[in-house]
Every structure is written in structure tokens, then in C-alpha cells.
mmCIF file of C-alpha atoms in Angstrom:
data_model
loop_
_atom_site.group_PDB
_atom_site.id
_atom_site.type_symbol
_atom_site.label_atom_id
_atom_site.label_comp_id
_atom_site.label_asym_id
_atom_site.label_seq_id
_atom_site.Cartn_x
_atom_site.Cartn_y
_atom_site.Cartn_z
ATOM 1 C CA MET A 1 77.178 -13.219 66.441
ATOM 2 C CA THR A 2 76.227 -12.323 62.872
ATOM 3 C CA PRO A 3 74.089 -9.227 62.199
ATOM 4 C CA ARG A 4 71.135 -11.247 60.879
ATOM 5 C CA PHE A 5 70.514 -12.678 64.378
ATOM 6 C CA LEU A 6 70.418 -9.283 66.104
ATOM 7 C CA PRO A 7 66.806 -8.397 65.178
ATOM 8 C CA LEU A 8 65.603 -11.762 66.504
ATOM 9 C CA LEU A 9 67.542 -11.291 69.733
ATOM 10 C CA THR A 10 66.217 -7.751 70.115
ATOM 11 C CA LEU A 11 62.632 -8.923 69.610
ATOM 12 C CA ALA A 12 63.112 -11.705 72.128
ATOM 13 C CA LEU A 13 64.516 -9.309 74.730
ATOM 14 C CA MET A 14 61.708 -6.833 74.073
ATOM 15 C CA ALA A 15 59.114 -9.578 74.519
ATOM 16 C CA PHE A 16 60.743 -10.687 77.767
ATOM 17 C CA ALA A 17 60.905 -7.092 79.041
ATOM 18 C CA ALA A 18 57.263 -6.498 78.110
ATOM 19 C CA ASP A 19 56.181 -9.609 79.980
ATOM 20 C CA ASP A 20 58.325 -8.540 82.936
ATOM 21 C CA ASP A 21 56.901 -4.993 82.985
ATOM 22 C CA GLU A 22 53.383 -6.329 82.698
ATOM 23 C CA GLY A 23 54.041 -8.760 85.487
ATOM 24 C CA LEU A 24 55.460 -6.323 88.072
ATOM 25 C CA ARG A 25 52.117 -5.547 89.610
ATOM 26 C CA ASP A 26 51.759 -6.409 93.278
ATOM 27 C CA ARG A 27 54.343 -5.365 95.867
ATOM 28 C CA ILE A 28 55.422 -7.402 98.879
ATOM 29 C CA TYR A 29 57.149 -5.399 101.621
ATOM 30 C CA PRO A 30 59.424 -7.633 103.739
ATOM 31 C CA ARG A 31 60.717 -6.835 107.220
ATOM 32 C CA SER A 32 64.149 -6.269 105.695
ATOM 33 C CA GLY A 33 65.361 -5.640 102.185
ATOM 34 C CA PRO A 34 63.707 -3.966 99.182
ATOM 35 C CA PRO A 35 60.095 -4.569 98.129
ATOM 36 C CA ILE A 36 59.443 -7.690 96.063
ATOM 37 C CA ALA A 37 57.721 -6.975 92.752
ATOM 38 C CA ALA A 38 55.365 -9.759 91.724
ATOM 39 C CA TYR A 39 53.146 -10.503 88.767
ATOM 40 C CA GLU A 40 50.565 -11.765 91.228
ATOM 41 C CA VAL A 41 50.286 -12.576 94.909
ATOM 42 C CA VAL A 42 48.418 -15.872 94.785
ATOM 43 C CA SER A 43 47.586 -16.224 98.481
ATOM 44 C CA GLU A 44 48.494 -14.965 101.934
ATOM 45 C CA GLY A 45 48.730 -17.946 104.232
ATOM 46 C CA ALA A 46 49.320 -17.876 107.958
ATOM 47 C CA ASP A 47 52.730 -19.473 107.370
ATOM 48 C CA GLU A 48 53.661 -18.528 103.798
ATOM 49 C CA VAL A 49 52.852 -15.916 101.177
ATOM 50 C CA THR A 50 52.715 -17.445 97.688
ATOM 51 C CA PHE A 51 53.385 -15.305 94.611
ATOM 52 C CA LYS A 52 54.516 -15.426 90.978
ATOM 53 C CA VAL A 53 57.278 -13.126 89.757
ATOM 54 C CA THR A 54 56.079 -13.305 86.122
ATOM 55 C CA SER A 55 53.036 -14.780 84.430
ATOM 56 C CA GLN A 56 55.073 -17.793 83.301
ATOM 57 C CA SER A 57 57.153 -18.434 86.407
ATOM 58 C CA ALA A 58 56.614 -21.103 89.013
ATOM 59 C CA ALA A 59 55.160 -20.034 92.345
ATOM 60 C CA SER A 60 57.572 -18.564 94.903
ATOM 61 C CA LYS A 61 57.060 -18.423 98.657
ATOM 62 C CA ARG A 62 58.020 -16.123 101.517
ATOM 63 C CA LYS A 63 57.521 -16.744 105.215
ATOM 64 C CA SER A 64 54.500 -14.744 106.381
ATOM 65 C CA ARG A 65 56.317 -13.663 109.525
ATOM 66 C CA ASP A 66 58.842 -11.894 107.266
ATOM 67 C CA VAL A 67 56.156 -9.855 105.456
ATOM 68 C CA VAL A 68 55.127 -6.438 106.787
ATOM 69 C CA ARG A 69 52.470 -5.600 104.212
ATOM 70 C CA ILE A 70 51.338 -6.254 100.655
ATOM 71 C CA ALA A 71 50.143 -3.629 98.166
ATOM 72 C CA TYR A 72 47.948 -5.014 95.407
ATOM 73 C CA ALA A 73 47.945 -3.240 92.055
ATOM 74 C CA GLY A 74 44.150 -3.485 91.966
ATOM 75 C CA MET A 75 43.923 -1.123 94.918
ATOM 76 C CA ASP A 76 44.809 1.740 92.558
ATOM 77 C CA GLU A 77 41.600 1.355 90.574
ATOM 78 C CA GLY A 78 37.884 0.737 90.822
ATOM 79 C CA ALA A 79 36.067 0.503 94.135
ATOM 80 C CA PHE A 80 39.272 0.445 96.176
ATOM 81 C CA LYS A 81 40.559 3.690 94.664
ATOM 82 C CA THR A 82 37.148 5.261 95.273
ATOM 83 C CA GLY A 83 37.288 4.097 98.878
ATOM 84 C CA PHE A 84 40.743 5.570 99.449
ATOM 85 C CA ASP A 85 39.648 8.847 97.835
ATOM 86 C CA HIS A 86 36.702 9.034 100.224
ATOM 87 C CA LEU A 87 39.009 8.322 103.180
ATOM 88 C CA THR A 88 41.367 11.112 102.122
ATOM 89 C CA ALA A 89 38.432 13.511 101.992
ATOM 90 C CA GLY A 90 37.191 12.377 105.416
ATOM 91 C CA ARG A 91 34.063 10.683 104.035
ATOM 92 C CA ASN A 92 34.432 7.532 106.124
ATOM 93 C CA ALA A 93 30.920 6.113 105.652
ATOM 94 C CA ASP A 94 31.200 6.510 101.864
ATOM 95 C CA ALA A 95 34.618 4.847 101.996
ATOM 96 C CA ALA A 96 33.120 1.871 103.825
ATOM 97 C CA THR A 97 30.465 1.496 101.118
ATOM 98 C CA ALA A 98 33.109 1.543 98.389
ATOM 99 C CA PHE A 99 35.343 -0.994 100.131
ATOM 100 C CA THR A 100 32.368 -3.279 100.728
ATOM 101 C CA SER A 101 31.714 -3.128 96.998
ATOM 102 C CA GLY A 102 35.373 -3.925 96.339
ATOM 103 C CA ALA A 103 35.046 -7.020 98.522
ATOM 104 C CA GLU A 104 32.737 -8.512 95.901
ATOM 105 C CA GLY A 105 35.693 -9.084 93.550
ATOM 106 C CA GLY A 106 36.591 -12.619 92.623
ATOM 107 C CA LYS A 107 40.006 -12.884 94.246
ATOM 108 C CA GLU A 108 40.958 -13.701 97.816
ATOM 109 C CA TRP A 109 42.504 -10.301 98.445
ATOM 110 C CA HIS A 110 39.341 -8.503 97.255
ATOM 111 C CA ARG A 111 37.274 -10.193 99.949
ATOM 112 C CA VAL A 112 39.857 -9.932 102.725
ATOM 113 C CA TYR A 113 41.051 -6.378 102.216
ATOM 114 C CA GLY A 114 37.601 -5.153 101.243
ATOM 115 C CA ALA A 115 36.199 -6.389 104.560
ATOM 116 C CA LEU A 116 39.106 -5.073 106.642
ATOM 117 C CA LEU A 117 39.215 -1.653 104.985
ATOM 118 C CA ALA A 118 35.431 -1.316 105.242
ATOM 119 C CA GLY A 119 35.646 -2.216 108.939
ATOM 120 C CA ASP A 120 38.345 0.390 109.534
ATOM 121 C CA ALA A 121 36.316 3.079 107.747
ATOM 122 C CA LEU A 122 33.190 2.165 109.734
ATOM 123 C CA GLU A 123 35.114 2.351 113.012
ATOM 124 C CA ARG A 124 36.441 5.785 112.015
ATOM 125 C CA ALA A 125 32.835 6.793 111.306
ATOM 126 C CA GLY A 126 31.812 5.691 114.814
ATOM 127 C CA LYS A 127 29.747 2.762 113.537
ATOM 128 C CA PHE A 128 31.353 0.240 115.849
ATOM 129 C CA SER A 129 28.840 -2.610 115.597
ATOM 130 C CA GLU A 130 28.909 -2.511 111.799
ATOM 131 C CA ALA A 131 32.709 -2.353 111.903
ATOM 132 C CA ALA A 132 32.830 -5.469 114.084
ATOM 133 C CA ALA A 133 30.603 -7.331 111.635
ATOM 134 C CA SER A 134 32.891 -6.410 108.737
ATOM 135 C CA PHE A 135 36.029 -7.503 110.610
ATOM 136 C CA ALA A 136 34.291 -10.763 111.558
ATOM 137 C CA ILE A 137 34.187 -11.773 107.879
ATOM 138 C CA VAL A 138 37.909 -12.443 108.156
ATOM 139 C CA GLY A 139 38.307 -12.762 111.924
ATOM 140 C CA GLU A 140 35.990 -15.676 112.581
ATOM 141 C CA GLY A 141 34.521 -18.617 110.719
ATOM 142 C CA PRO A 142 36.309 -21.170 108.550
ATOM 143 C CA THR A 143 36.662 -19.212 105.285
ATOM 144 C CA PHE A 144 39.834 -17.308 106.124
ATOM 145 C CA GLU A 145 41.043 -19.378 109.051
ATOM 146 C CA ALA A 146 44.471 -19.873 107.449
ATOM 147 C CA HIS A 147 44.928 -16.280 106.252
ATOM 148 C CA ARG A 148 47.919 -14.150 107.260
ATOM 149 C CA LEU A 149 45.653 -11.359 108.539
ATOM 150 C CA ARG A 150 43.298 -13.592 110.517
ATOM 151 C CA LEU A 151 44.802 -12.579 113.874
ATOM 152 C CA ASP A 152 44.636 -8.859 113.106
ATOM 153 C CA ALA A 153 41.046 -9.209 111.916
ATOM 154 C CA ALA A 154 40.038 -10.973 115.134
ATOM 155 C CA TYR A 155 41.726 -8.226 117.165
ATOM 156 C CA ARG A 156 39.923 -5.477 115.258
ATOM 157 C CA GLN A 157 36.621 -7.338 115.584
ATOM 158 C CA GLY A 158 37.034 -7.623 119.369
ATOM 159 C CA PHE A 159 38.158 -4.019 119.696
ATOM 160 C CA ALA A 160 35.183 -2.714 117.712
ATOM 161 C CA LEU A 161 32.856 -4.794 119.880
ATOM 162 C CA ALA A 162 34.475 -3.288 122.973
ATOM 163 C CA LEU A 163 33.978 0.225 121.574
ATOM 164 C CA ALA A 164 30.333 -0.705 120.968
ATOM 165 C CA LYS A 165 30.132 -1.888 124.616
ATOM 166 C CA ASN A 166 29.084 -5.285 123.330
ATOM 167 C CA PRO A 167 29.800 -8.153 125.766
ATOM 168 C CA ALA A 168 30.649 -10.354 122.772
ATOM 169 C CA ALA A 169 34.102 -8.721 122.954
ATOM 170 C CA ASP A 170 34.837 -11.012 125.924
ATOM 171 C CA LYS A 171 34.397 -14.014 123.634
ATOM 172 C CA VAL A 172 37.045 -12.683 121.239
ATOM 173 C CA VAL A 173 39.400 -12.051 124.177
ATOM 174 C CA ALA A 174 38.889 -15.645 125.327
ATOM 175 C CA THR A 175 39.601 -16.970 121.840
ATOM 176 C CA LEU A 176 42.811 -14.945 121.556
ATOM 177 C CA THR A 177 43.898 -16.045 125.029
ATOM 178 C CA ASP A 178 43.431 -19.684 124.033
ATOM 179 C CA LEU A 179 45.472 -19.081 120.869
ATOM 180 C CA SER A 180 48.251 -17.545 122.955
ATOM 181 C CA LYS A 181 48.703 -20.864 124.756
ATOM 182 C CA GLY A 182 49.473 -22.630 121.499
ATOM 183 C CA ARG A 183 51.737 -22.031 118.522
ATOM 184 C CA ILE A 184 50.777 -18.375 118.019
ATOM 185 C CA GLY A 185 51.864 -17.365 121.511
ATOM 186 C CA LEU A 186 52.556 -13.749 122.510
ATOM 187 C CA PRO A 187 51.057 -11.981 119.457
ATOM 188 C CA ALA A 188 47.614 -13.363 120.382
ATOM 189 C CA GLU A 189 48.008 -12.431 124.060
ATOM 190 C CA ALA A 190 49.135 -8.904 123.145
ATOM 191 C CA ARG A 191 45.960 -8.387 121.106
ATOM 192 C CA ALA A 192 43.800 -9.824 123.871
ATOM 193 C CA ASN A 193 45.304 -7.312 126.314
ATOM 194 C CA ALA A 194 44.718 -4.474 123.858
ATOM 195 C CA ILE A 195 41.018 -5.380 123.721
ATOM 196 C CA ARG A 196 40.969 -5.577 127.534
ATOM 197 C CA CYS A 197 42.109 -1.933 127.573
ATOM 198 C CA ALA A 198 39.177 -0.925 125.381
ATOM 199 C CA LEU A 199 36.779 -2.920 127.569
ATOM 200 C CA ALA A 200 38.083 -1.178 130.699
ATOM 201 C CA ILE A 201 37.542 2.271 129.144
ATOM 202 C CA ALA A 202 34.096 1.294 127.871
ATOM 203 C CA LYS A 203 33.181 0.425 131.443
ATOM 204 C CA ASP A 204 34.854 3.480 133.012
ATOM 205 C CA PRO A 205 36.300 6.279 130.804
ATOM 206 C CA ALA A 206 38.536 7.350 133.682
ATOM 207 C CA ALA A 207 39.982 3.873 134.287
ATOM 208 C CA LYS A 208 43.746 3.609 134.759
ATOM 209 C CA ILE A 209 44.971 1.389 131.958
ATOM 210 C CA GLU A 210 48.697 2.149 131.892
ATOM 211 C CA GLU A 211 49.730 -1.199 133.366
ATOM 212 C CA LEU A 212 47.362 -3.135 131.123
ATOM 213 C CA ALA A 213 48.518 -1.147 128.075
ATOM 214 C CA ARG A 214 52.112 -2.163 128.786
ATOM 215 C CA LYS A 215 50.997 -5.786 128.468
ATOM 216 C CA ALA A 216 49.647 -5.105 124.991
ATOM 217 C CA THR A 217 53.122 -5.761 123.600
ATOM 218 C CA LEU A 218 52.363 -5.219 119.926
ATOM 219 C CA ARG A 219 55.482 -4.733 117.817
ATOM 220 C CA ALA A 220 55.948 -1.899 115.345
ATOM 221 C CA ASP A 221 56.419 -4.414 112.531
ATOM 222 C CA GLU A 222 52.902 -5.685 113.306
ATOM 223 C CA THR A 223 52.049 -2.378 111.728
ATOM 224 C CA GLU A 224 48.264 -2.419 111.382
ATOM 225 C CA SER A 225 47.393 -3.557 114.901
ATOM 226 C CA TRP A 226 50.288 -1.673 116.512
ATOM 227 C CA PHE A 227 49.332 1.633 114.897
ATOM 228 C CA HIS A 228 45.625 1.190 115.557
ATOM 229 C CA PHE A 229 46.051 0.438 119.258
ATOM 230 C CA ASN A 230 48.590 3.173 119.960
ATOM 231 C CA ARG A 231 46.499 5.755 118.123
ATOM 232 C CA TRP A 232 43.521 4.801 120.278
ATOM 233 C CA LEU A 233 45.714 4.848 123.394
ATOM 234 C CA THR A 234 46.893 8.387 122.604
ATOM 235 C CA ALA A 235 43.310 9.591 122.163
ATOM 236 C CA THR A 236 42.306 7.888 125.425
ATOM 237 C CA PHE A 237 45.138 9.512 127.392
ATOM 238 C CA ARG A 238 44.201 12.900 125.920
ATOM 239 C CA ALA A 239 40.563 12.428 126.905
ATOM 240 C CA GLN A 240 41.710 11.607 130.449
ATOM 241 C CA GLY A 241 43.847 14.748 130.602
ATOM 242 C CA LYS A 242 47.090 12.738 130.666
ATOM 243 C CA ALA A 243 49.066 14.892 128.247
ATOM 244 C CA ARG A 244 52.429 13.452 129.264
ATOM 245 C CA GLU A 245 51.358 9.853 128.620
ATOM 246 C CA ALA A 246 49.771 10.850 125.301
ATOM 247 C CA ALA A 247 52.927 12.669 124.178
ATOM 248 C CA ARG A 248 55.117 9.739 125.202
ATOM 249 C CA THR A 249 52.977 7.359 123.145
ATOM 250 C CA VAL A 250 53.151 9.571 120.036
ATOM 251 C CA GLU A 251 56.903 10.079 120.392
ATOM 252 C CA GLY A 252 57.377 6.320 120.639
ATOM 253 C CA MET A 253 55.372 5.773 117.457
ATOM 254 C CA LEU A 254 57.239 8.458 115.517
ATOM 255 C CA SER A 255 60.571 7.096 116.679
ATOM 256 C CA ALA A 256 59.686 3.556 115.602
ATOM 257 C CA LEU A 257 58.547 4.638 112.139
ATOM 258 C CA GLU A 258 61.504 6.962 111.554
ATOM 259 C CA LYS A 259 63.966 4.210 112.446
ATOM 260 C CA ASP A 260 62.512 1.778 109.944
ATOM 261 C CA PRO A 261 61.542 3.262 106.544
ATOM 262 C CA ALA A 262 59.938 -0.054 105.587
ATOM 263 C CA LEU A 263 57.249 0.600 108.211
ATOM 264 C CA ALA A 264 56.783 4.297 107.539
ATOM 265 C CA ASP A 265 53.618 5.332 105.751
ATOM 266 C CA ALA A 266 53.354 8.971 104.652
ATOM 267 C CA GLY A 267 49.716 9.272 105.706
ATOM 268 C CA ARG A 268 50.447 7.901 109.153
ATOM 269 C CA MET A 269 53.412 10.220 109.592
ATOM 270 C CA VAL A 270 51.103 13.168 108.903
ATOM 271 C CA GLU A 271 48.622 11.873 111.456
ATOM 272 C CA LEU A 272 51.333 11.488 114.097
ATOM 273 C CA ARG A 273 52.839 14.918 113.446
ATOM 274 C CA LEU A 274 49.393 16.480 113.756
ATOM 275 C CA LEU A 275 48.898 14.677 117.055
ATOM 276 C CA LYS A 276 52.313 15.784 118.277
ATOM 277 C CA GLY A 277 51.686 19.401 117.285
ATOM 278 C CA THR A 278 48.296 19.394 118.976
ATOM 279 C CA LEU A 279 49.797 18.030 122.194
ATOM 280 C CA GLN A 280 52.623 20.581 122.127
ATOM 281 C CA ALA A 281 50.284 23.513 121.491
ATOM 282 C CA GLU A 282 49.490 24.155 125.159
ATOM 283 C CA ASN A 283 52.973 23.940 126.668
ATOM 284 C CA ASP A 284 55.383 24.562 123.782
ATOM 285 C CA PRO A 285 53.653 26.581 121.052
ATOM 286 C CA GLN A 286 56.827 27.348 119.082
ATOM 287 C CA SER A 287 57.691 23.662 118.741
ATOM 288 C CA ALA A 288 54.056 22.972 117.873
ATOM 289 C CA ILE A 289 54.150 25.532 115.053
ATOM 290 C CA LEU A 290 57.258 23.936 113.560
ATOM 291 C CA GLU A 291 55.694 20.482 113.773
ATOM 292 C CA LEU A 292 52.430 21.608 112.190
ATOM 293 C CA LEU A 293 54.136 23.489 109.366
ATOM 294 C CA LYS A 294 55.974 20.279 108.420
ATOM 295 C CA ILE A 295 52.615 18.854 107.405
ATOM 296 C CA ASP A 296 52.287 21.447 104.627
ATOM 297 C CA LEU A 297 55.547 20.156 103.171
ATOM 298 C CA MET A 298 54.546 16.492 103.280
ATOM 299 C CA PRO A 299 53.081 14.866 100.163
ATOM 300 C CA ALA A 300 50.362 12.969 102.032
ATOM 301 C CA GLY A 301 47.577 13.800 104.454
ATOM 302 C CA THR A 302 43.831 14.101 104.235
ATOM 303 C CA VAL A 303 41.874 17.275 103.628
ATOM 304 C CA ASP A 304 40.808 17.237 107.282
ATOM 305 C CA GLN A 305 44.388 16.870 108.519
ATOM 306 C CA GLN A 306 45.654 19.719 106.349
ATOM 307 C CA CYS A 307 42.792 21.944 107.478
ATOM 308 C CA GLU A 308 43.354 21.257 111.173
ATOM 309 C CA ALA A 309 47.123 21.686 110.907
ATOM 310 C CA ARG A 310 46.801 25.045 109.117
ATOM 311 C CA PHE A 311 44.159 26.329 111.511
ATOM 312 C CA LEU A 312 46.122 25.404 114.616
ATOM 313 C CA ALA A 313 49.422 26.713 113.233
ATOM 314 C CA GLY A 314 47.738 29.986 112.206
ATOM 315 C CA LYS A 315 46.071 30.326 115.595
ATOM 316 C CA LEU A 316 49.350 29.767 117.436
ATOM 317 C CA LEU A 317 51.262 32.176 115.188
ATOM 318 C CA LEU A 318 48.655 34.855 115.774
ATOM 319 C CA ALA A 319 48.811 34.342 119.544
ATOM 320 C CA GLU A 320 52.624 34.616 119.420
ATOM 321 C CA ALA A 321 52.368 37.847 117.398
ATOM 322 C CA LYS A 322 49.889 39.365 119.839
ATOM 323 C CA ALA A 323 52.036 38.416 122.828
ATOM 324 C CA LEU A 324 55.113 40.035 121.280
ATOM 325 C CA GLU A 325 53.151 43.113 120.235
ATOM 326 C CA ALA A 326 51.934 43.576 123.816
ATOM 327 C CA GLN A 327 55.471 43.859 125.165
ATOM 328 C CA PRO A 328 56.323 47.495 126.119
ATOM 329 C CA ASP A 329 59.489 47.768 124.016
ATOM 330 C CA THR A 330 58.152 46.236 120.806
ATOM 331 C CA ALA A 331 56.771 49.474 119.342
ATOM 332 C CA LYS A 332 60.219 51.082 119.668
ATOM 333 C CA ASP A 333 62.033 48.249 117.880
ATOM 334 C CA GLU A 334 61.652 48.246 114.093
ATOM 335 C CA LYS A 335 62.803 44.646 113.790
ATOM 336 C CA LYS A 336 60.216 43.465 116.295
ATOM 337 C CA VAL A 337 57.495 45.488 114.586
ATOM 338 C CA ALA A 338 58.422 43.930 111.235
ATOM 339 C CA PHE A 339 58.523 40.455 112.786
ATOM 340 C CA VAL A 340 55.037 40.930 114.287
ATOM 341 C CA ALA A 341 53.705 42.021 110.890
ATOM 342 C CA GLU A 342 55.284 38.989 109.246
ATOM 343 C CA GLN A 343 53.824 36.645 111.880
ATOM 344 C CA ARG A 344 50.358 38.125 111.359
ATOM 345 C CA ALA A 345 50.625 37.820 107.590
ATOM 346 C CA THR A 346 51.714 34.189 107.817
ATOM 347 C CA ALA A 347 48.961 33.462 110.330
ATOM 348 C CA LYS A 348 46.322 34.982 108.049
ATOM 349 C CA HIS A 349 47.647 33.041 105.058
ATOM 350 C CA LEU A 350 47.335 29.763 106.972
ATOM 351 C CA LEU A 351 43.919 30.620 108.399
ATOM 352 C CA MET A 352 42.533 31.577 104.989
ATOM 353 C CA ALA A 353 43.897 28.347 103.514
ATOM 354 C CA ALA A 354 42.142 26.380 106.260
ATOM 355 C CA ALA A 355 38.931 28.365 105.713
ATOM 356 C CA ALA A 356 39.041 27.579 101.975
ATOM 357 C CA SER A 357 39.386 23.844 102.629
ATOM 358 C CA SER A 358 36.741 21.352 101.518
ATOM 359 C CA SER A 359 36.892 19.827 105.002
ATOM 360 C CA SER A 360 33.754 19.620 107.125
ATOM 361 C CA LYS A 361 35.701 19.832 110.397
ATOM 362 C CA PRO A 362 34.931 22.673 112.877
ATOM 363 C CA ALA A 363 38.478 23.931 112.262
ATOM 364 C CA LYS A 364 37.351 25.282 108.882
ATOM 365 C CA ASP A 365 34.704 27.622 110.348
ATOM 366 C CA GLU A 366 36.912 28.581 113.283
ATOM 367 C CA ALA A 367 39.706 29.497 110.874
ATOM 368 C CA ALA A 368 37.322 31.685 108.834
ATOM 369 C CA LYS A 369 36.163 33.544 111.950
ATOM 370 C CA LEU A 370 39.715 34.137 113.158
ATOM 371 C CA ALA A 371 40.935 35.245 109.718
ATOM 372 C CA ALA A 372 38.089 37.802 109.554
ATOM 373 C CA THR A 373 39.524 39.580 112.613
ATOM 374 C CA LEU A 374 42.783 40.305 110.796
ATOM 375 C CA PRO A 375 43.274 43.325 108.512
#
């Protein structure tokens, strides 16, 4: 190749690279293999996800059953970014408002994810009827009947109705049961059984739901519904005083996510470690402290989660220090005296950090009160 052609070749390669960089926007996360970078995800069908690798390329397709999740580049800006920021700060109602605004965008994913994220935020805020209405945008009616997330949306709609003690949840269960007899099969039946668990607890908070919960056979790679149901199940077992069942559920979730990095989400790992530490606090405080301190080293987590983890870890460290200090031989052992002082100092550091948090959780005030008792 003669030198006079090199500038033209360089310009051509630069133009191609620029188009390629510009195009790598959305990310498709398959059940196996690396994420797929796409210029644009065109649509998420029940059977196939359609996307373009570059602005000029023909449409490509991937079986929907092979897709775990999709991250749209537009979620890093505008109303969606505002919504996620509110969620991180624990402002769930504000997050729902932002996501509802994001749903007004012109693309399919704006409307679908805006409705689903708003519904999730509303459920977190305890506004179950409003959450059900938001999930229904995708979960029922003809507009998104062929969407990949239709089944999950219907499940969340029915679950929110059950939490609201609305008998309309039975209608969603019936619809999912009918779907389970056709092509969809077990995934629909698993979601119907999950809603039946919520209905049983709505009727009687002390109801035994272990057997029914085992029939809610959601798979870990059905990440959204699987995580949502098992998180609720853990909270339900805790409320019923069934610490062993709650711990077993959390351990199962952590194990599933740690085995498959494609499913692991940093924020969810923080949530699970906080749950695990809280459950361990009563019977195994030393293990609980180690679990809670891991959260400080993790890059994710909300303000509320960080505050609660620091408060509980500080409280447990202080209790350990007091217990050791009360032992008759501690005062005569310089190493033990130094260790107690170190434990107290670490406990105060954690408690003061929790007290300085912007969280509105009770843990913030409790941490401030406990820190004030320390010299």
C-alpha cells in the first residue's frame, strides 16, 4: 500500500470507530456469555429481543428466554437518573414521581420501564393500590401483551393488590393459572403461587406458608420476580419470628447470586448482606459484625442501608466491648484492655458516621444517642 492511501484509510477507520463508539449504548445481559453492546434495543418481545449493533446495521435478534436483563443508556440521564437518585436516598415516593415522568418518553422502553420502576417505588413506599395501577399498565390490556416483561408485570400487579388486601388479586391469580396451562407453563404457575402466599398473609399474618412458598418455583435467572418474592418472604418469616426460615432464604439468595455474576447486582448484594447481618445479630454477633462491615467496603448501597449497617455494627461492637470489660480478669490483662479500647473507638466511629447520615431512618437518631454515651 502506498503512503498516499494511508490518510484515507486512517480517516475511514476513525469514522467507523466513531460510529461504533456512538452506537454502543444499550446493554443486553444474556444468561451466559458477556453483555451484548447495542446501538439500540428496538423492542423486547415475548419470544425475541430485537436490537441493532450499529446505527447502520440490520436488526439482530436474541431469544427472550436467553436474556436476563437489559440496561438502556437513557436510564443514566433525565427522569430515570433522578428516580434512581431518589431511590438511593430512600425517597421512594419522589422516585415514583420521577419514573412516572420518565414513562412519558416516546420509546417503548420509556413506557414499560417507567411504569414498572414507578410501581416498585410505590410498593416500597407502602402505596400498594397505586403500585398495582402502575404495574397494570404493562401487566394487563392489549398494549404490551407481547412484551418480554408482561408476565413479571402481571405478577407484580397481583402481588401489590394482595398487599393492598384487594380481592382483585384473585383475578390476576386466575389469569396466571390459565396461562400456566398453555405455552407459558410453569413460570406463570410459580407467579400465581407467589401471589397466593401474599394473599394468605394478608388474610392471616401468622399463616403457615412454607409449603405454598415452595411451590412458587421462581428461578434465580428470573431475577426481578425471584428477588422480589424472596425478599418479601424473608421479611414475612422475620415478622412471624421464624429466624431460621428467614436466614435460610437469605443464604439461598446470596448463594445463587454469588454463583452467577451475570445475575449479581451490587445494590442487591448490599441489601442481602444487611439482611444477613441483622438476622445474625441475635445469635452470632461476631459473624454479624463481619457481615455488616463488608457493606462499608462495597461500592453500592443506599444511604439508609449504610446508616443501618453502621449503627448495628457499632451497637454490636460496643456490646462486645462491654461484655469483655465486665470479665474479672480483663483489667489485669493489658492486651485485653487495649482491645476493649479499640473496640469502643471503632464502635464510636461507626455510630458517629451513622448519626451524620442524611438518612431519615430511626437508626440515625439511635446511633446519635448511643454515640453520646461514649467518651
